Amino acid sequence: MITDFYIDIEDASGVKQGAGPITSARGLRVTRRMDGAGSFSFEMPITDPNAAAVQPLRRIRAKAHLNGAWVTIGDGIIEQIGRKVDASGIVMLSVSGGDGVRELAQRTVGTLQLAAAGSAISQTAAVAAVVAYAPAGWTFGAEASSPNQIYARFAGESCLQALINIAAKTFSHFYYNGDKVLTFDSTFSPSGVRAVGGVNALAAETCAIVDLEVLEESYDVVTRVHPYGAGQGDVRLNLKPASDSIPTAILLPDETYAMSKGDNFIEATSATARYGLIARTVEFKDVGPLSNTNADVEAAAKALRATAIRWLNQHLRPTKTYRLAVAGCSQVLRPMQSIRAVYRDTVAGLNIDETLNILETTYVVRNDGLHTTGLVVSTGDRFPNDDSQIVASTIEQGVVFQAHPQLNANSYVTSYIKPVDPDATAEFRFRFGAEVVQLQQVLFEFQLLPLESTVKSVGGTSTTTSAGGSTTATS
């Protein structure tokens, strides 16, 4: 049980600012999101002696006395500072920003390549490569289970975007533990908590659903995907260079699949049987070969296949996403856990009784305790595609298209001259740079001409006179 909490203000180096901690804050609200940065917010009187220490881009670190020890319950970067007058006439500072994960968006990985000798590398090695560019003090727990191979390149993406990319390509997710600790996981672990509606008395392992919003999606269900990677037009990377068999580790155990390299598609045939054939062409412009070797082109095609299968797996069924406001939750829940939700409302036509994945959590810290107050839960493992996400995804693909090398049709004219005689075979060598990955056509033009000698013979006689006599030569 929390008996007290306070908030320290720190600079970017972790040095505390002001004369001491802020103890006048009226609660702290923290939101944690799967595969991304969360947020925090709190209010404090402007008359607090340490109010001047609250400045943009400084860090906050909140600690609470929990179960006999002081522990960090929230941290982040101050991004917004507002002022308002409350009902009692006190001027309050409203302070908010991104949680500690936002710091990873402030550094770039440059032109980092995640490959070794034309082959994919493990997730552990990929995360370790990003650590070299991340701010000091961060700890990343990588998921060691299969599938965990990644083949990719970056072109100025932030450390956060690189980690999101690594998680997506290794069929996993990550969540923030706080205090610069990020954990990757491929499964949702049971929380042991049940969210129920319409009850008066709550057991220790239950919480009450006080408000509920439901979003059901079926418009983005796809059963066959035609994937393309880097490139333009007919030279886009496709599935042809990949091997014929699909690794079973990246397939859902209750679905059946088929792949056609000739027609460039991957299909979940079991989903097609349920809903009919629903096909879509999807571009993954950040997936491309790092060079024009056979090994790199094959590795890129395998990466495209894995990326397409993960995308397809996330779109095989209609999803239900619930936004819950809860009360009486004695446990601090986190993303990548699961919760049992039971809610029945005959008037609204709701009858929910299923285990759901936690994508986002919100908890509030006050002097009377720490309470989980909000959850975003889903039958799937992704957030629903709202308008803002669609716009952000479109912008992101445009940036990727400009920043990452894109294969295109190439036209080269190369001349090579070599003397030829009756005993020699002509050789014409054409050399292309490392940037040429795929050729649409090679056209070789030549012309045969009569052999003409540059030596001429002239008939006649000449006489040379020297001191010893004369010499006559005839030609």
CSV table of C-alpha atoms in Angstrom, one decimal:
chain,number,residue,atom,x,y,z
A,1,MET,CA,0.0,0.0,0.0
A,2,ILE,CA,1.3,3.5,-0.9
A,3,THR,CA,1.6,5.9,2.1
A,4,ASP,CA,3.4,8.7,0.2
A,5,PHE,CA,4.8,9.7,-3.2
A,6,TYR,CA,6.9,12.5,-4.6
A,7,ILE,CA,8.3,13.7,-8.0
A,8,ASP,CA,11.9,14.6,-8.7
A,9,ILE,CA,12.8,16.9,-11.6
A,10,GLU,CA,16.1,16.0,-13.4
A,11,ASP,CA,18.1,17.3,-16.3
A,12,ALA,CA,19.1,15.1,-19.3
A,13,SER,CA,22.1,13.7,-17.3
A,14,GLY,CA,19.9,12.6,-14.4
A,15,VAL,CA,21.0,15.5,-12.0
A,16,LYS,CA,18.2,16.6,-9.7
A,17,GLN,CA,16.9,20.2,-10.2
A,18,GLY,CA,15.3,22.5,-7.7
A,19,ALA,CA,15.6,22.6,-3.9
A,20,GLY,CA,14.0,19.2,-3.5
A,21,PRO,CA,11.2,16.9,-4.6
A,22,ILE,CA,7.7,18.0,-5.5
A,23,THR,CA,5.3,16.7,-2.9
A,24,SER,CA,2.3,18.9,-3.7
A,25,ALA,CA,1.3,17.0,-6.9
A,26,ARG,CA,-2.3,16.1,-7.1
A,27,GLY,CA,-1.8,12.6,-8.3
A,28,LEU,CA,0.2,11.1,-11.2
A,29,ARG,CA,-1.4,9.5,-14.3
A,30,VAL,CA,0.8,7.1,-16.3
A,31,THR,CA,-0.1,5.3,-19.5
A,32,ARG,CA,2.0,2.4,-20.9
A,33,ARG,CA,1.7,1.2,-24.4
A,34,MET,CA,2.8,-2.0,-26.1
A,35,ASP,CA,5.4,-1.3,-28.9
A,36,GLY,CA,5.6,2.4,-28.3
A,37,ALA,CA,6.0,5.3,-26.0
A,38,GLY,CA,3.4,6.0,-23.3
A,39,SER,CA,2.7,9.2,-21.4
A,40,PHE,CA,2.4,10.8,-18.0
A,41,SER,CA,0.6,13.8,-16.5
A,42,PHE,CA,0.1,15.5,-13.2
A,43,GLU,CA,-1.0,18.8,-11.7
A,44,MET,CA,0.7,20.9,-9.0
A,45,PRO,CA,0.2,24.4,-7.5
A,46,ILE,CA,2.2,27.1,-9.1
A,47,THR,CA,3.1,28.2,-5.6
A,48,ASP,CA,5.2,25.1,-5.0
A,49,PRO,CA,8.8,26.2,-4.1
A,50,ASN,CA,10.1,23.9,-6.8
A,51,ALA,CA,7.7,24.9,-9.6
A,52,ALA,CA,10.5,26.9,-11.3
A,53,ALA,CA,12.3,23.6,-11.9
A,54,VAL,CA,9.5,22.3,-14.1
A,55,GLN,CA,10.9,23.2,-17.6
A,56,PRO,CA,10.5,21.8,-21.1
A,57,LEU,CA,12.5,18.7,-21.9
A,58,ARG,CA,13.5,18.1,-18.3
A,59,ARG,CA,12.9,14.6,-16.9
A,60,ILE,CA,10.5,13.6,-14.1
A,61,ARG,CA,11.0,10.6,-11.9
A,62,ALA,CA,8.1,9.7,-9.5
A,63,LYS,CA,8.7,7.4,-6.5
A,64,ALA,CA,6.3,5.9,-4.0
A,65,HIS,CA,6.6,4.1,-0.7
A,66,LEU,CA,5.3,0.8,-1.7
A,67,ASN,CA,5.4,-2.3,0.5
A,68,GLY,CA,8.0,-0.8,2.8
A,69,ALA,CA,10.4,0.5,0.1
A,70,TRP,CA,10.7,3.5,-2.2
A,71,VAL,CA,10.2,2.4,-5.9
A,72,THR,CA,10.0,4.3,-9.2
A,73,ILE,CA,6.4,4.3,-10.4
A,74,GLY,CA,6.8,6.7,-13.4
A,75,ASP,CA,9.3,8.6,-15.4
A,76,GLY,CA,9.3,10.6,-18.6
A,77,ILE,CA,10.2,13.8,-20.5
A,78,ILE,CA,8.3,17.1,-19.9
A,79,GLU,CA,6.8,18.2,-23.2
A,80,GLN,CA,3.8,20.3,-22.3
A,81,ILE,CA,3.3,22.8,-19.5
A,82,GLY,CA,0.0,24.5,-19.0
A,83,ARG,CA,-1.7,26.8,-16.4
A,84,LYS,CA,-5.2,26.7,-15.2
A,85,VAL,CA,-7.3,27.9,-12.3
A,86,ASP,CA,-9.1,25.2,-10.3
A,87,ALA,CA,-12.5,25.6,-8.6
A,88,SER,CA,-10.9,27.0,-5.4
A,89,GLY,CA,-9.0,29.7,-7.3
A,90,ILE,CA,-5.6,28.1,-7.1
A,91,VAL,CA,-3.4,28.4,-10.2
A,92,MET,CA,-2.2,25.0,-11.1
A,93,LEU,CA,0.5,23.8,-13.4
A,94,SER,CA,-0.5,21.0,-15.8
A,95,VAL,CA,2.5,19.0,-16.7
A,96,SER,CA,2.6,16.2,-19.3
A,97,GLY,CA,4.8,14.4,-21.7
A,98,GLY,CA,6.0,11.0,-23.0
A,99,ASP,CA,7.2,8.3,-20.7
A,100,GLY,CA,10.8,7.2,-20.6
A,101,VAL,CA,10.5,5.4,-23.9
A,102,ARG,CA,10.3,8.8,-25.7
A,103,GLU,CA,14.0,9.2,-25.0
A,104,LEU,CA,14.7,6.5,-27.6
A,105,ALA,CA,13.1,8.6,-30.2
A,106,GLN,CA,15.7,11.3,-29.7
A,107,ARG,CA,18.6,9.2,-31.1
A,108,THR,CA,19.1,7.8,-34.6
A,109,VAL,CA,20.7,4.5,-35.7
A,110,GLY,CA,22.1,6.1,-38.9
A,111,THR,CA,22.7,3.6,-41.6
A,112,LEU,CA,22.8,0.5,-39.4
A,113,GLN,CA,22.6,-2.8,-41.2
A,114,LEU,CA,21.3,-5.9,-39.4
A,115,ALA,CA,22.9,-8.7,-41.4
A,116,ALA,CA,26.1,-10.9,-41.4
A,117,ALA,CA,27.7,-12.1,-44.6
A,118,GLY,CA,24.5,-11.9,-46.5
A,119,SER,CA,22.4,-13.7,-43.9
A,120,ALA,CA,19.9,-12.7,-41.2
A,121,ILE,CA,21.0,-12.2,-37.6
A,122,SER,CA,19.3,-13.1,-34.3
A,123,GLN,CA,17.0,-10.7,-32.4
A,124,THR,CA,19.5,-10.6,-29.6
A,125,ALA,CA,22.3,-9.5,-31.9
A,126,ALA,CA,20.0,-6.9,-33.6
A,127,VAL,CA,18.9,-5.4,-30.3
A,128,ALA,CA,22.6,-5.3,-29.2
A,129,ALA,CA,23.4,-3.4,-32.3
A,130,VAL,CA,20.8,-0.7,-31.5
A,131,VAL,CA,22.1,-0.4,-27.9
A,132,ALA,CA,25.3,1.2,-29.3
A,133,TYR,CA,23.2,4.2,-30.5
A,134,ALA,CA,20.8,4.4,-27.6
A,135,PRO,CA,21.2,6.8,-24.7
A,136,ALA,CA,23.4,5.5,-21.8
A,137,GLY,CA,21.8,3.4,-19.1
A,138,TRP,CA,19.2,1.5,-21.1
A,139,THR,CA,18.6,-2.2,-20.7
A,140,PHE,CA,16.9,-4.3,-23.4
A,141,GLY,CA,15.7,-7.8,-22.7
A,142,ALA,CA,15.5,-9.7,-26.0
A,143,GLU,CA,13.2,-12.7,-26.7
A,144,ALA,CA,15.3,-15.8,-27.4
A,145,SER,CA,12.5,-18.1,-28.8
A,146,SER,CA,12.0,-18.8,-32.5
A,147,PRO,CA,11.4,-17.2,-34.9
A,148,ASN,CA,14.0,-14.6,-34.0
A,149,GLN,CA,15.9,-13.8,-37.2
A,150,ILE,CA,16.1,-10.4,-38.8
A,151,TYR,CA,17.6,-9.0,-42.0
A,152,ALA,CA,17.2,-5.3,-42.4
A,153,ARG,CA,18.8,-1.9,-43.0
A,154,PHE,CA,18.0,1.5,-41.6
A,155,ALA,CA,18.4,4.9,-43.1
A,156,GLY,CA,18.2,7.4,-40.2
A,157,GLU,CA,15.4,5.9,-38.2
A,158,SER,CA,15.3,6.6,-34.5
A,159,CYS,CA,16.3,4.0,-31.9
A,160,LEU,CA,12.7,3.6,-31.0
A,161,GLN,CA,11.6,3.0,-34.6
A,162,ALA,CA,14.4,0.5,-35.1
A,163,LEU,CA,13.3,-1.5,-32.0
A,164,ILE,CA,9.7,-1.4,-33.3
A,165,ASN,CA,10.9,-2.8,-36.6
A,166,ILE,CA,13.0,-5.5,-34.9
A,167,ALA,CA,10.0,-6.6,-32.8
A,168,ALA,CA,7.7,-6.7,-35.9
A,169,LYS,CA,10.2,-8.7,-38.0
A,170,THR,CA,10.9,-11.2,-35.1
A,171,PHE,CA,7.2,-11.9,-34.4
A,172,SER,CA,7.3,-10.3,-30.9
A,173,HIS,CA,6.4,-7.1,-29.0
A,174,PHE,CA,8.0,-5.0,-26.3
A,175,TYR,CA,6.8,-3.2,-23.2
A,176,TYR,CA,8.3,-0.7,-20.8
A,177,ASN,CA,9.2,-1.7,-17.3
A,178,GLY,CA,10.3,1.8,-16.2
A,179,ASP,CA,13.7,3.0,-15.2
A,180,LYS,CA,15.1,2.6,-18.7
A,181,VAL,CA,14.2,-1.1,-19.0
A,182,LEU,CA,12.6,-2.5,-22.1
A,183,THR,CA,11.5,-6.1,-22.4
A,184,PHE,CA,10.7,-8.1,-25.6
A,185,ASP,CA,8.2,-11.0,-25.4
A,186,SER,CA,6.3,-13.1,-27.9
A,187,THR,CA,3.5,-14.2,-25.7
A,188,PHE,CA,0.9,-12.6,-23.5
A,189,SER,CA,1.2,-13.8,-19.9
A,190,PRO,CA,-1.9,-14.3,-17.7
A,191,SER,CA,-2.3,-11.5,-15.1
A,192,GLY,CA,-4.6,-13.5,-12.9
A,193,VAL,CA,-7.1,-10.6,-12.9
A,194,ARG,CA,-10.8,-10.8,-14.0
A,195,ALA,CA,-12.6,-7.6,-15.1
A,196,VAL,CA,-16.3,-8.0,-14.4
A,197,GLY,CA,-19.4,-5.9,-14.7
A,198,GLY,CA,-22.5,-5.6,-12.6
A,199,VAL,CA,-21.1,-6.7,-9.2
A,200,ASN,CA,-21.1,-5.0,-5.8
A,201,ALA,CA,-18.5,-6.9,-4.0
A,202,LEU,CA,-15.0,-7.5,-5.5
A,203,ALA,CA,-12.6,-10.3,-4.7
A,204,ALA,CA,-8.9,-9.6,-4.5
A,205,GLU,CA,-8.4,-10.9,-8.1
A,206,THR,CA,-11.2,-9.0,-9.7
A,207,CYS,CA,-11.9,-5.4,-10.8
A,208,ALA,CA,-15.1,-3.7,-11.8
A,209,ILE,CA,-15.8,-2.5,-15.4
A,210,VAL,CA,-17.4,1.0,-14.9
A,211,ASP,CA,-17.3,2.0,-18.5
A,212,LEU,CA,-16.8,0.1,-21.8
A,213,GLU,CA,-16.3,1.0,-25.4
A,214,VAL,CA,-16.3,-1.7,-28.1
A,215,LEU,CA,-14.7,-1.5,-31.6
A,216,GLU,CA,-15.2,-4.4,-34.0
A,217,GLU,CA,-13.2,-4.5,-37.2
A,218,SER,CA,-13.7,-6.7,-40.2
A,219,TYR,CA,-13.0,-4.4,-43.2
A,220,ASP,CA,-9.3,-5.1,-43.0
A,221,VAL,CA,-9.5,-8.9,-43.0
A,222,VAL,CA,-7.2,-10.4,-45.7
A,223,THR,CA,-6.7,-14.0,-46.6
A,224,ARG,CA,-4.2,-13.6,-49.4
A,225,VAL,CA,-1.3,-11.1,-49.5
A,226,HIS,CA,0.8,-10.2,-52.6
A,227,PRO,CA,3.9,-8.7,-50.9
A,228,TYR,CA,6.5,-6.5,-52.6
A,229,GLY,CA,9.6,-5.1,-51.1
A,230,ALA,CA,12.0,-2.3,-52.2
A,231,GLY,CA,11.9,-1.3,-55.8
A,232,GLN,CA,9.7,0.2,-58.4
A,233,GLY,CA,7.5,-1.3,-61.1
A,234,ASP,CA,8.5,-4.8,-62.4
A,235,VAL,CA,11.8,-4.8,-60.5
A,236,ARG,CA,10.3,-4.7,-57.0
A,237,LEU,CA,11.6,-7.4,-54.7
A,238,ASN,CA,9.2,-10.4,-54.6
A,239,LEU,CA,9.1,-13.9,-53.3
A,240,LYS,CA,10.8,-15.6,-56.2
A,241,PRO,CA,14.4,-15.7,-54.7
A,242,ALA,CA,13.1,-17.2,-51.5
A,243,SER,CA,13.2,-20.9,-50.8
A,244,ASP,CA,10.1,-23.0,-51.7
A,245,SER,CA,9.2,-24.0,-48.1
A,246,ILE,CA,7.7,-21.8,-45.4
A,247,PRO,CA,9.3,-22.2,-41.9
A,248,THR,CA,6.5,-23.6,-39.7
A,249,ALA,CA,7.7,-21.5,-36.7
A,250,ILE,CA,6.2,-18.4,-38.2
A,251,LEU,CA,2.8,-19.9,-39.0
A,252,LEU,CA,-0.2,-20.0,-36.8
A,253,PRO,CA,-0.8,-23.6,-35.6
A,254,ASP,CA,-4.6,-23.5,-36.3
A,255,GLU,CA,-4.2,-22.2,-39.9
A,256,THR,CA,-3.2,-23.7,-43.2
A,257,TYR,CA,-1.1,-21.8,-45.8
A,258,ALA,CA,-0.1,-21.9,-49.4
A,259,MET,CA,2.6,-19.9,-51.3
A,260,SER,CA,3.0,-19.2,-55.0
A,261,LYS,CA,6.3,-17.7,-56.0
A,262,GLY,CA,5.2,-17.5,-59.6
A,263,ASP,CA,2.1,-15.4,-58.8
A,264,ASN,CA,3.8,-13.8,-55.8
A,265,PHE,CA,1.3,-14.5,-53.0
A,266,ILE,CA,1.0,-16.1,-49.6
A,267,GLU,CA,-2.5,-17.4,-48.7
A,268,ALA,CA,-4.1,-18.7,-45.5
A,269,THR,CA,-6.3,-21.2,-47.2
A,270,SER,CA,-8.2,-22.0,-44.0
A,271,ALA,CA,-9.2,-18.3,-43.7
A,272,THR,CA,-10.2,-18.3,-47.4
A,273,ALA,CA,-12.5,-21.2,-46.6
A,274,ARG,CA,-14.1,-19.2,-43.8
A,275,TYR,CA,-14.5,-15.8,-45.5
A,276,GLY,CA,-13.8,-16.4,-49.1
A,277,LEU,CA,-10.8,-15.1,-51.0
A,278,ILE,CA,-9.8,-11.6,-49.9
A,279,ALA,CA,-6.6,-10.5,-51.6
A,280,ARG,CA,-4.5,-7.4,-51.1
A,281,THR,CA,-1.2,-6.1,-52.5
A,282,VAL,CA,1.0,-4.7,-49.7
A,283,GLU,CA,4.3,-2.8,-50.1
A,284,PHE,CA,7.1,-3.2,-47.6
A,285,LYS,CA,9.5,-0.6,-48.9
A,286,ASP,CA,12.0,-1.1,-46.1
A,287,VAL,CA,12.7,-4.7,-47.1
A,288,GLY,CA,15.4,-5.0,-49.7
A,289,PRO,CA,18.8,-6.6,-50.4
A,290,LEU,CA,21.9,-4.9,-48.9
A,291,SER,CA,23.9,-5.8,-52.1
A,292,ASN,CA,23.5,-7.7,-55.3
A,293,THR,CA,25.0,-11.0,-54.2
A,294,ASN,CA,22.8,-14.1,-54.5
A,295,ALA,CA,23.0,-14.5,-50.7
A,296,ASP,CA,21.7,-11.0,-50.0
A,297,VAL,CA,18.9,-11.2,-52.6
A,298,GLU,CA,17.8,-14.5,-51.1
A,299,ALA,CA,18.0,-13.2,-47.6
A,300,ALA,CA,15.9,-10.2,-48.5
A,301,ALA,CA,13.2,-12.4,-50.2
A,302,LYS,CA,13.1,-14.5,-47.0
A,303,ALA,CA,12.7,-11.4,-44.9
A,304,LEU,CA,9.9,-10.2,-47.2
A,305,ARG,CA,8.2,-13.6,-46.8
A,306,ALA,CA,8.4,-13.4,-43.0
A,307,THR,CA,7.2,-9.8,-42.9
A,308,ALA,CA,4.3,-10.7,-45.2
A,309,ILE,CA,3.3,-13.7,-43.1
A,310,ARG,CA,3.3,-11.7,-39.9
A,311,TRP,CA,1.1,-9.0,-41.5
A,312,LEU,CA,-1.2,-11.7,-42.8
A,313,ASN,CA,-1.4,-13.4,-39.4
A,314,GLN,CA,-2.6,-10.1,-37.9
A,315,HIS,CA,-5.4,-9.7,-40.5
A,316,LEU,CA,-6.8,-13.2,-40.8
A,317,ARG,CA,-9.8,-12.6,-38.4
A,318,PRO,CA,-12.1,-9.8,-37.4
A,319,THR,CA,-10.8,-8.2,-34.2
A,320,LYS,CA,-12.6,-6.8,-31.2
A,321,THR,CA,-10.9,-4.1,-29.2
A,322,TYR,CA,-12.3,-2.9,-25.9
A,323,ARG,CA,-11.5,0.3,-24.0
A,324,LEU,CA,-12.3,-0.3,-20.4
A,325,ALA,CA,-12.5,2.0,-17.4
A,326,VAL,CA,-12.0,-0.1,-14.3
A,327,ALA,CA,-12.2,0.4,-10.5
A,328,GLY,CA,-11.0,-1.6,-7.6
A,329,CYS,CA,-8.0,-3.1,-9.3
A,330,SER,CA,-5.5,-4.0,-6.6
A,331,GLN,CA,-2.8,-5.0,-9.2
A,332,VAL,CA,-0.8,-2.8,-11.4
A,333,LEU,CA,-1.3,-4.3,-14.9
A,334,ARG,CA,1.0,-3.9,-17.8
A,335,PRO,CA,1.0,-4.4,-21.6
A,336,MET,CA,1.7,-8.0,-22.8
A,337,GLN,CA,-0.5,-9.5,-20.1
A,338,SER,CA,-3.9,-11.0,-20.5
A,339,ILE,CA,-7.1,-10.5,-18.6
A,340,ARG,CA,-10.4,-12.3,-18.4
A,341,ALA,CA,-13.3,-9.9,-19.1
A,342,VAL,CA,-16.9,-10.8,-18.2
A,343,TYR,CA,-19.6,-8.3,-19.0
A,344,ARG,CA,-23.3,-8.8,-19.9
A,345,ASP,CA,-25.7,-6.1,-20.9
A,346,THR,CA,-28.8,-7.4,-22.7
A,347,VAL,CA,-30.1,-3.9,-23.6
A,348,ALA,CA,-26.8,-3.1,-25.3
A,349,GLY,CA,-26.5,-6.5,-26.8
A,350,LEU,CA,-23.2,-7.2,-25.1
A,351,ASN,CA,-22.2,-10.6,-23.9
A,352,ILE,CA,-18.5,-10.8,-23.2
A,353,ASP,CA,-16.7,-13.7,-21.6
A,354,GLU,CA,-13.3,-14.2,-23.0
A,355,THR,CA,-9.6,-13.8,-22.3
A,356,LEU,CA,-8.2,-10.6,-23.9
A,357,ASN,CA,-4.7,-9.3,-24.6
A,358,ILE,CA,-3.7,-6.0,-22.8
A,359,LEU,CA,-2.3,-3.5,-25.3
A,360,GLU,CA,-2.3,-0.4,-23.1
A,361,THR,CA,-2.7,0.3,-19.4
A,362,THR,CA,-3.3,3.5,-17.4
A,363,TYR,CA,-2.8,3.8,-13.7
A,364,VAL,CA,-3.1,6.6,-11.2
A,365,VAL,CA,-0.9,7.3,-8.2
A,366,ARG,CA,-2.4,9.2,-5.3
A,367,ASN,CA,-1.7,9.3,-1.5
A,368,ASP,CA,-4.5,6.8,-1.0
A,369,GLY,CA,-2.8,4.2,-3.3
A,370,LEU,CA,-1.9,3.1,-6.8
A,371,HIS,CA,-4.8,2.0,-9.0
A,372,THR,CA,-5.1,0.7,-12.5
A,373,THR,CA,-8.0,2.8,-14.0
A,374,GLY,CA,-8.0,2.1,-17.7
A,375,LEU,CA,-7.2,-0.7,-20.2
A,376,VAL,CA,-7.2,-1.2,-23.9
A,377,VAL,CA,-7.6,-4.9,-24.6
A,378,SER,CA,-8.1,-6.9,-27.8
A,379,THR,CA,-8.7,-10.3,-29.2
A,380,GLY,CA,-5.6,-9.7,-31.4
A,381,ASP,CA,-2.1,-8.4,-30.9
A,382,ARG,CA,-2.3,-5.0,-32.6
A,383,PHE,CA,-4.0,-1.7,-32.1
A,384,PRO,CA,-7.0,-0.9,-34.3
A,385,ASN,CA,-6.4,1.2,-37.4
A,386,ASP,CA,-7.9,4.6,-36.7
A,387,ASP,CA,-7.6,7.6,-39.0
A,388,SER,CA,-4.5,9.0,-37.3
A,389,GLN,CA,-2.7,5.7,-37.6
A,390,ILE,CA,-3.5,5.4,-41.3
A,391,VAL,CA,-2.2,8.9,-41.9
A,392,ALA,CA,1.0,8.2,-39.8
A,393,SER,CA,1.5,4.9,-41.7
A,394,THR,CA,1.2,6.7,-45.1
A,395,ILE,CA,3.7,9.3,-44.0
A,396,GLU,CA,6.1,6.7,-42.7
A,397,GLN,CA,6.0,4.8,-46.0
A,398,GLY,CA,6.8,8.0,-47.9
A,399,VAL,CA,9.8,8.6,-45.7
A,400,VAL,CA,10.9,5.0,-46.2
A,401,PHE,CA,10.6,5.3,-49.9
A,402,GLN,CA,12.8,8.4,-50.0
A,403,ALA,CA,15.4,7.2,-47.5
A,404,HIS,CA,15.9,3.5,-48.4
A,405,PRO,CA,17.4,2.4,-51.7
A,406,GLN,CA,14.7,1.4,-54.1
A,407,LEU,CA,15.4,-1.0,-57.0
A,408,ASN,CA,14.6,0.3,-60.4
A,409,ALA,CA,15.1,-0.6,-64.1
A,410,ASN,CA,18.7,0.2,-65.2
A,411,SER,CA,20.2,1.0,-68.6
A,412,TYR,CA,24.0,0.6,-69.0
A,413,VAL,CA,26.2,1.0,-72.2
A,414,THR,CA,29.6,-0.6,-71.8
A,415,SER,CA,32.2,-0.9,-74.4
A,416,TYR,CA,35.1,-3.5,-74.4
A,417,ILE,CA,37.7,-3.9,-77.2
A,418,LYS,CA,40.1,-6.7,-77.6
A,419,PRO,CA,42.3,-7.8,-80.6
A,420,VAL,CA,41.0,-10.9,-82.3
A,421,ASP,CA,43.0,-13.3,-84.6
A,422,PRO,CA,42.3,-16.7,-86.0
A,423,ASP,CA,43.6,-18.4,-82.9
A,424,ALA,CA,41.7,-16.3,-80.3
A,425,THR,CA,38.1,-16.3,-79.0
A,426,ALA,CA,36.5,-13.0,-78.5
A,427,GLU,CA,35.4,-12.2,-74.9
A,428,PHE,CA,33.1,-9.3,-74.0
A,429,ARG,CA,32.8,-8.6,-70.3
A,430,PHE,CA,30.1,-6.4,-68.9
A,431,ARG,CA,30.6,-5.1,-65.4
A,432,PHE,CA,27.9,-3.6,-63.2
A,433,GLY,CA,28.2,-1.8,-59.9
A,434,ALA,CA,27.1,-3.2,-56.5
A,435,GLU,CA,23.9,-1.0,-56.7
A,436,VAL,CA,22.5,-3.1,-59.6
A,437,VAL,CA,20.5,-5.9,-58.0
A,438,GLN,CA,18.1,-6.9,-60.7
A,439,LEU,CA,18.2,-6.4,-64.5
A,440,GLN,CA,15.2,-6.4,-66.8
A,441,GLN,CA,17.1,-6.8,-70.1
A,442,VAL,CA,20.7,-6.9,-71.4
A,443,LEU,CA,21.0,-5.9,-75.1
A,444,PHE,CA,24.3,-6.6,-76.8
A,445,GLU,CA,24.8,-5.0,-80.3
A,446,PHE,CA,27.8,-5.7,-82.5
A,447,GLN,CA,28.9,-5.3,-86.2
A,448,LEU,CA,31.4,-7.3,-88.3
A,449,LEU,CA,33.6,-5.3,-90.6
A,450,PRO,CA,36.2,-6.5,-93.2
A,451,LEU,CA,39.8,-6.7,-91.8
A,452,GLU,CA,41.9,-3.8,-93.2
A,453,SER,CA,45.7,-3.7,-92.8
A,454,THR,CA,47.4,-0.5,-91.9
A,455,VAL,CA,50.6,-1.7,-93.6
A,456,LYS,CA,51.0,-0.9,-97.4
A,457,SER,CA,53.5,-2.6,-99.8
A,458,VAL,CA,55.3,-0.3,-102.5
A,459,GLY,CA,57.3,-2.0,-105.3
A,460,GLY,CA,60.7,-0.5,-106.6
A,461,THR,CA,64.4,-0.4,-106.1
A,462,SER,CA,66.5,1.9,-103.8
A,463,THR,CA,70.2,2.4,-103.5
A,464,THR,CA,72.1,3.3,-100.4
A,465,THR,CA,75.6,4.6,-100.6
A,466,SER,CA,78.0,4.5,-97.7
A,467,ALA,CA,81.8,5.0,-97.3
A,468,GLY,CA,82.5,1.4,-98.1
A,469,GLY,CA,80.4,1.1,-101.2
A,470,SER,CA,76.7,0.8,-102.1
A,471,THR,CA,73.8,-1.5,-101.3
A,472,THR,CA,70.8,-2.2,-103.4
A,473,ALA,CA,67.4,-3.3,-102.0
A,474,THR,CA,64.4,-4.4,-104.0
A,475,SER,CA,60.8,-4.5,-102.6
